[in-house]
Short mmCIF file of C-alpha atoms in Angstrom, two decimals:
data_model
loop_
_atom_site.label_atom_id
_atom_site.label_comp_id
_atom_site.label_asym_id
_atom_site.label_seq_id
_atom_site.Cartn_x
_atom_site.Cartn_y
_atom_site.Cartn_z
CA MET O 1 113.67 86.21 122.36
CA THR O 2 112.13 88.91 120.20
CA THR O 3 110.31 91.52 122.27
CA VAL O 4 107.87 94.32 121.53
CA SER O 5 108.59 97.31 123.77
CA ARG O 6 105.92 100.01 123.89
CA TYR O 7 106.64 103.65 124.68
CA ARG O 8 104.54 106.72 125.32
CA VAL O 9 106.05 109.71 123.43
CA PRO O 10 104.00 112.85 124.32
CA ALA O 11 105.89 115.23 121.97
CA MET O 12 105.52 113.00 118.91
CA ASP O 13 102.55 114.81 117.35
CA CYS O 14 103.48 115.08 113.66
CA GLY O 15 105.41 113.34 110.90
CA ALA O 16 108.64 115.24 111.64
CA GLU O 17 108.87 113.84 115.17
CA GLU O 18 107.98 110.37 113.85
CA GLN O 19 110.91 110.53 111.42
CA LEU O 20 113.21 111.62 114.25
CA VAL O 21 112.13 108.56 116.21
CA ARG O 22 112.70 106.27 113.24
CA MET O 23 116.12 107.75 112.46
CA ALA O 24 117.23 107.44 116.09
CA LEU O 25 116.20 103.79 116.21
CA ALA O 26 117.62 102.94 112.77
CA ASP O 27 121.13 102.90 114.23
CA VAL O 28 120.26 100.53 117.08
CA PRO O 29 121.32 96.95 116.26
CA GLY O 30 118.75 94.19 116.67
CA ILE O 31 115.64 96.25 115.89
CA ASP O 32 113.30 94.49 113.46
CA HIS O 33 110.32 96.84 113.28
CA VAL O 34 109.20 100.28 114.49
CA ASP O 35 105.49 101.10 114.58
CA CYS O 36 104.44 104.71 115.32
CA ASP O 37 100.91 105.76 116.24
CA LEU O 38 100.74 109.56 116.00
CA GLU O 39 97.17 109.79 117.29
CA ALA O 40 97.98 107.82 120.44
CA ARG O 41 101.55 109.21 120.55
CA GLU O 42 102.92 105.74 121.08
CA VAL O 43 105.84 103.80 119.61
CA ALA O 44 106.12 100.01 119.49
CA VAL O 45 109.63 98.66 118.90
CA THR O 46 110.13 95.01 117.93
CA HIS O 47 113.68 94.05 118.86
CA ALA O 48 116.01 91.24 119.84
CA THR O 49 118.47 93.45 121.71
CA GLU O 50 118.84 94.88 125.20
CA ARG O 51 115.96 97.24 125.90
CA GLY O 52 118.33 99.75 127.45
CA LEU O 53 119.73 100.53 124.00
CA VAL O 54 116.23 101.41 122.81
CA ASP O 55 115.58 103.48 125.93
CA ARG O 56 118.76 105.52 125.42
CA ALA O 57 118.03 106.15 121.74
CA LEU O 58 114.57 107.53 122.54
CA ASP O 59 115.74 109.49 125.61
CA GLY O 60 118.28 111.30 123.44
CA LEU O 61 115.46 112.87 121.40
CA ASP O 62 114.01 114.79 124.37
CA LEU O 63 110.46 113.95 123.30
CA GLY O 64 109.43 112.75 126.74
CA ALA O 65 109.50 109.05 125.86
CA THR O 66 108.55 106.72 128.72
CA HIS O 67 108.49 102.92 128.66
CA VAL O 68 105.01 101.39 129.03
CA GLU O 69 105.38 97.63 128.70
CA ASP O 70 107.19 94.71 127.08
CA ALA O 71 105.50 91.79 125.32
CA ASP O 72 106.54 88.64 123.49
CA ALA O 73 106.64 89.51 119.77
CA THR O 74 105.40 86.06 118.76
CA ALA O 75 102.08 86.78 120.48
CA THR O 76 101.83 90.41 119.43
CA ALA O 77 100.91 92.11 116.17
CA THR O 78 100.98 95.89 115.93
CA PRO O 79 97.79 97.60 114.80
CA ARG O 80 99.69 99.35 112.01
CA SER O 81 100.98 96.09 110.57
CA GLN O 82 97.48 94.61 110.75
CA ALA O 83 96.14 97.64 108.84
CA GLU O 84 98.84 97.51 106.16
CA ARG O 85 97.89 94.09 104.82
CA PRO O 86 94.32 94.78 103.59
CA ALA O 87 95.44 98.04 101.95
CA LEU O 88 98.21 96.23 100.08
CA VAL O 89 95.91 93.36 99.12
CA LEU O 90 93.47 95.90 97.65
CA ALA O 91 96.33 97.53 95.72
CA LEU O 92 97.50 94.15 94.44
CA VAL O 93 94.03 93.12 93.23
CA VAL O 94 93.27 96.46 91.54
CA ASN O 95 96.61 96.53 89.74
CA ALA O 96 96.46 92.87 88.67
CA VAL O 97 92.94 93.31 87.24
CA PHE O 98 93.83 96.47 85.31
CA PHE O 99 97.11 94.96 84.13
CA VAL O 100 95.16 92.25 82.29
CA GLY O 101 92.37 94.60 81.20
CA GLU O 102 94.56 97.46 79.97
CA ILE O 103 96.96 95.22 78.08
CA GLY O 104 94.05 93.52 76.35
CA PHE O 105 92.09 96.66 75.51
CA GLY O 106 95.26 98.59 74.71
CA LEU O 107 96.21 96.04 72.06
CA LEU O 108 92.66 95.96 70.70
CA SER O 109 92.47 99.75 70.46
CA GLY O 110 96.05 100.17 69.24
CA SER O 111 96.84 102.57 72.12
CA MET O 112 100.43 102.72 73.33
CA GLY O 113 99.31 104.89 76.22
CA VAL O 114 96.89 102.24 77.49
CA VAL O 115 99.43 99.46 76.95
CA ALA O 116 102.05 101.49 78.85
CA ASP O 117 99.63 102.09 81.70
CA GLY O 118 98.74 98.39 81.78
CA LEU O 119 102.39 97.31 81.89
CA ASP O 120 102.99 99.87 84.63
CA MET O 121 100.13 98.46 86.69
CA GLY O 122 101.40 94.93 86.10
CA ALA O 123 104.77 95.91 87.51
CA ASP O 124 102.99 97.60 90.41
CA ALA O 125 101.06 94.38 91.10
CA ALA O 126 104.41 92.63 91.49
CA VAL O 127 105.59 95.45 93.76
CA TYR O 128 102.54 95.10 96.01
CA ALA O 129 103.09 91.36 96.19
CA LEU O 130 106.64 92.08 97.39
CA ALA O 131 105.34 94.66 99.87
CA LEU O 132 102.90 92.13 101.31
CA THR O 133 105.80 89.82 102.09
CA ALA O 134 107.47 92.72 103.95
CA VAL O 135 104.60 93.47 106.38
CA GLY O 136 105.82 92.96 109.94
CA THR O 137 109.36 92.00 108.89
CA ALA O 138 112.72 93.60 109.54
CA ALA O 139 113.36 97.14 108.30
CA SER O 140 116.41 95.95 106.33
CA ARG O 141 114.26 93.44 104.43
CA LYS O 142 111.68 96.13 103.66
CA ARG O 143 114.39 98.34 102.18
CA ARG O 144 115.74 95.45 100.12
CA LEU O 145 112.30 94.57 98.74
CA ALA O 146 111.64 98.22 97.92
CA ARG O 147 114.89 98.38 95.94
CA TRP O 148 113.93 95.26 93.99
CA SER O 149 110.65 96.94 93.08
CA GLY O 150 112.60 100.01 91.94
CA TRP O 151 114.75 97.91 89.60
CA LEU O 152 111.59 96.30 88.23
CA GLN O 153 110.11 99.70 87.47
CA LEU O 154 113.31 100.92 85.82
CA GLY O 155 113.49 97.87 83.56
CA LEU O 156 109.87 98.40 82.54
CA ALA O 157 110.50 102.07 81.75
CA ILE O 158 113.45 101.30 79.48
CA THR O 159 111.54 98.57 77.63
CA GLY O 160 108.54 100.82 77.14
CA LEU O 161 110.57 103.74 75.81
CA VAL O 162 112.20 101.46 73.24
CA GLU O 163 108.74 100.37 72.05
CA VAL O 164 107.54 103.97 71.80
CA VAL O 165 110.52 104.84 69.60
CA ARG O 166 109.81 101.82 67.41
CA ARG O 167 106.21 102.95 66.89
CA PHE O 168 107.31 106.48 66.04
CA VAL O 169 109.73 105.13 63.44
CA THR O 170 107.12 102.82 61.88
CA SER O 171 104.48 105.62 61.77
CA ALA O 172 101.75 103.69 63.56
CA GLY O 173 98.15 104.78 62.91
CA PRO O 174 95.93 106.47 65.53
CA PRO O 175 94.29 104.31 68.23
CA GLU O 176 90.55 103.94 68.91
CA THR O 177 89.89 106.77 71.33
CA THR O 178 86.62 105.71 72.99
CA THR O 179 88.23 102.55 74.37
CA MET O 180 91.23 104.58 75.49
CA ALA O 181 89.07 107.01 77.44
CA VAL O 182 86.79 104.43 79.07
CA VAL O 183 89.64 102.15 80.19
CA ALA O 184 91.72 105.07 81.51
CA ALA O 185 88.74 106.45 83.45
CA LEU O 186 88.04 103.08 85.09
CA ALA O 187 91.73 102.69 85.99
CA LEU O 188 91.72 106.19 87.49
CA VAL O 189 88.83 105.30 89.79
CA GLY O 190 90.61 102.11 90.89
CA ASN O 191 93.86 103.92 91.63
CA VAL O 192 92.17 106.69 93.61
CA VAL O 193 90.55 104.03 95.82
CA VAL O 194 93.96 102.42 96.37
CA LEU O 195 95.58 105.80 97.12
CA VAL O 196 92.99 106.53 99.81
CA ALA O 197 93.58 103.11 101.38
CA LEU O 198 97.37 103.53 101.37
CA ARG O 199 97.15 107.03 102.83
CA ARG O 200 95.57 105.61 105.97
CA VAL O 201 98.56 103.35 106.64
CA ARG O 202 101.51 105.54 105.56
CA THR O 203 104.29 105.16 108.12
CA GLY O 204 107.39 106.36 106.29
CA GLU O 205 108.67 102.79 105.94
CA ALA O 206 110.17 101.89 102.58
CA HIS O 207 107.71 99.24 101.43
CA ILE O 208 104.64 101.44 102.05
CA GLU O 209 106.28 104.59 100.64
CA ALA O 210 107.20 102.65 97.47
CA SER O 211 103.58 101.56 97.11
CA TRP O 212 102.38 105.15 97.60
CA ILE O 213 104.79 106.47 94.95
CA PHE O 214 103.70 103.89 92.40
CA THR O 215 99.99 104.53 92.93
CA ALA O 216 100.40 108.32 92.77
CA ASN O 217 102.26 107.82 89.49
CA ASP O 218 99.41 105.63 88.23
CA VAL O 219 96.86 108.39 88.87
CA ARG O 220 98.94 110.84 86.84
CA ALA O 221 99.31 108.28 84.06
CA ASN O 222 95.54 107.69 83.92
CA LEU O 223 94.90 111.42 83.59
CA LEU O 224 97.50 111.66 80.85
CA VAL O 225 95.92 108.82 78.85
CA LEU O 226 92.52 110.53 79.15
CA ALA O 227 94.04 113.76 77.78
CA ALA O 228 95.77 111.84 74.98
CA ALA O 229 92.49 110.20 74.02
CA GLY O 230 90.88 113.62 73.63
CA LEU O 231 93.76 115.01 71.56
CA THR O 232 93.88 111.92 69.37
CA ALA O 233 90.15 112.25 68.67
CA LEU O 234 90.67 115.89 67.67
CA THR O 235 93.77 115.41 65.51
CA ALA O 236 93.30 111.85 64.15
CA SER O 237 97.02 111.37 64.87
CA ALA O 238 98.91 108.71 66.82
CA VAL O 239 101.35 111.29 68.17
CA PRO O 240 99.39 112.25 71.36
CA ASP O 241 99.07 108.57 72.30
CA LEU O 242 102.76 107.87 71.72
CA VAL O 243 103.77 110.98 73.65
CA ALA O 244 101.55 109.84 76.52
CA GLY O 245 103.16 106.41 76.47
CA ALA O 246 106.66 107.90 76.48
CA PHE O 247 105.80 110.25 79.33
CA ILE O 248 104.30 107.44 81.42
CA PHE O 249 107.50 105.45 81.10
CA LEU O 250 109.57 108.51 82.08
CA VAL O 251 107.36 108.92 85.16
CA VAL O 252 107.93 105.24 85.96
CA ALA O 253 111.69 105.74 85.66
CA ASN O 254 111.52 108.74 87.99
CA GLY O 255 109.52 106.67 90.47
CA ALA O 256 112.32 104.11 90.44
CA ARG O 257 114.82 106.91 91.10
CA ARG O 258 112.79 108.04 94.12
CA ILE O 259 112.71 104.48 95.46
CA PHE O 260 116.50 104.23 95.19
CA ALA O 261 116.83 107.56 97.02
CA LEU O 262 114.39 106.41 99.72
CA THR O 263 116.31 103.16 100.35
CA SER O 264 119.89 104.45 100.03
#
């Protein structure tokens, strides 16, 4: 039977202690999920192993952990897992909408920066869909799904950089800057909303941290496209837009690198 064991951990009052708890429990076989509530200073461990192994792992941290209760996992959902789902659904919807919108308006305006941002958000939509399947599941599955999302981002980055080089070689004309600026500004607002929602449910687990990294990258990309739109309007050159597109794809590749480091 899978059990949820709850512990009171008085000395767990910041992210550093939370990570100590997670690292200590990561080596215990049979643990499916660890939920930490810093405000309440409580830890809920979903496991299919002897509770004594969990007790010893927490006792070894000297954080004052005491067992509170055990419950059947099939009848229990942690508050953190319940909070994760709406935040990830919001992220999925925002990214899916802007994926379609930015690709369409990017092609109409001739902006590689907007197209790059749209492709990035499309990949992110797939990432959030993967993250939604990870909510409440085993930590090993969350790491595996996060790595898949990292490979998706890396593939997108390589494809995008090839397209940027092609446009440089063919001397593409400048894009329509008003559309660039308006679309990038709307995407920025959407991503900031998502970032705020994800911040409320950050736990240090791989699937949520991957989602945070992608959204933070999206905000930077939106700001870059806005800057490129201004420079393109001033210079009547396609170069600022192509540079923005190239940089966005490099940021995406770095995000993939961080995901691989997080899940190694």
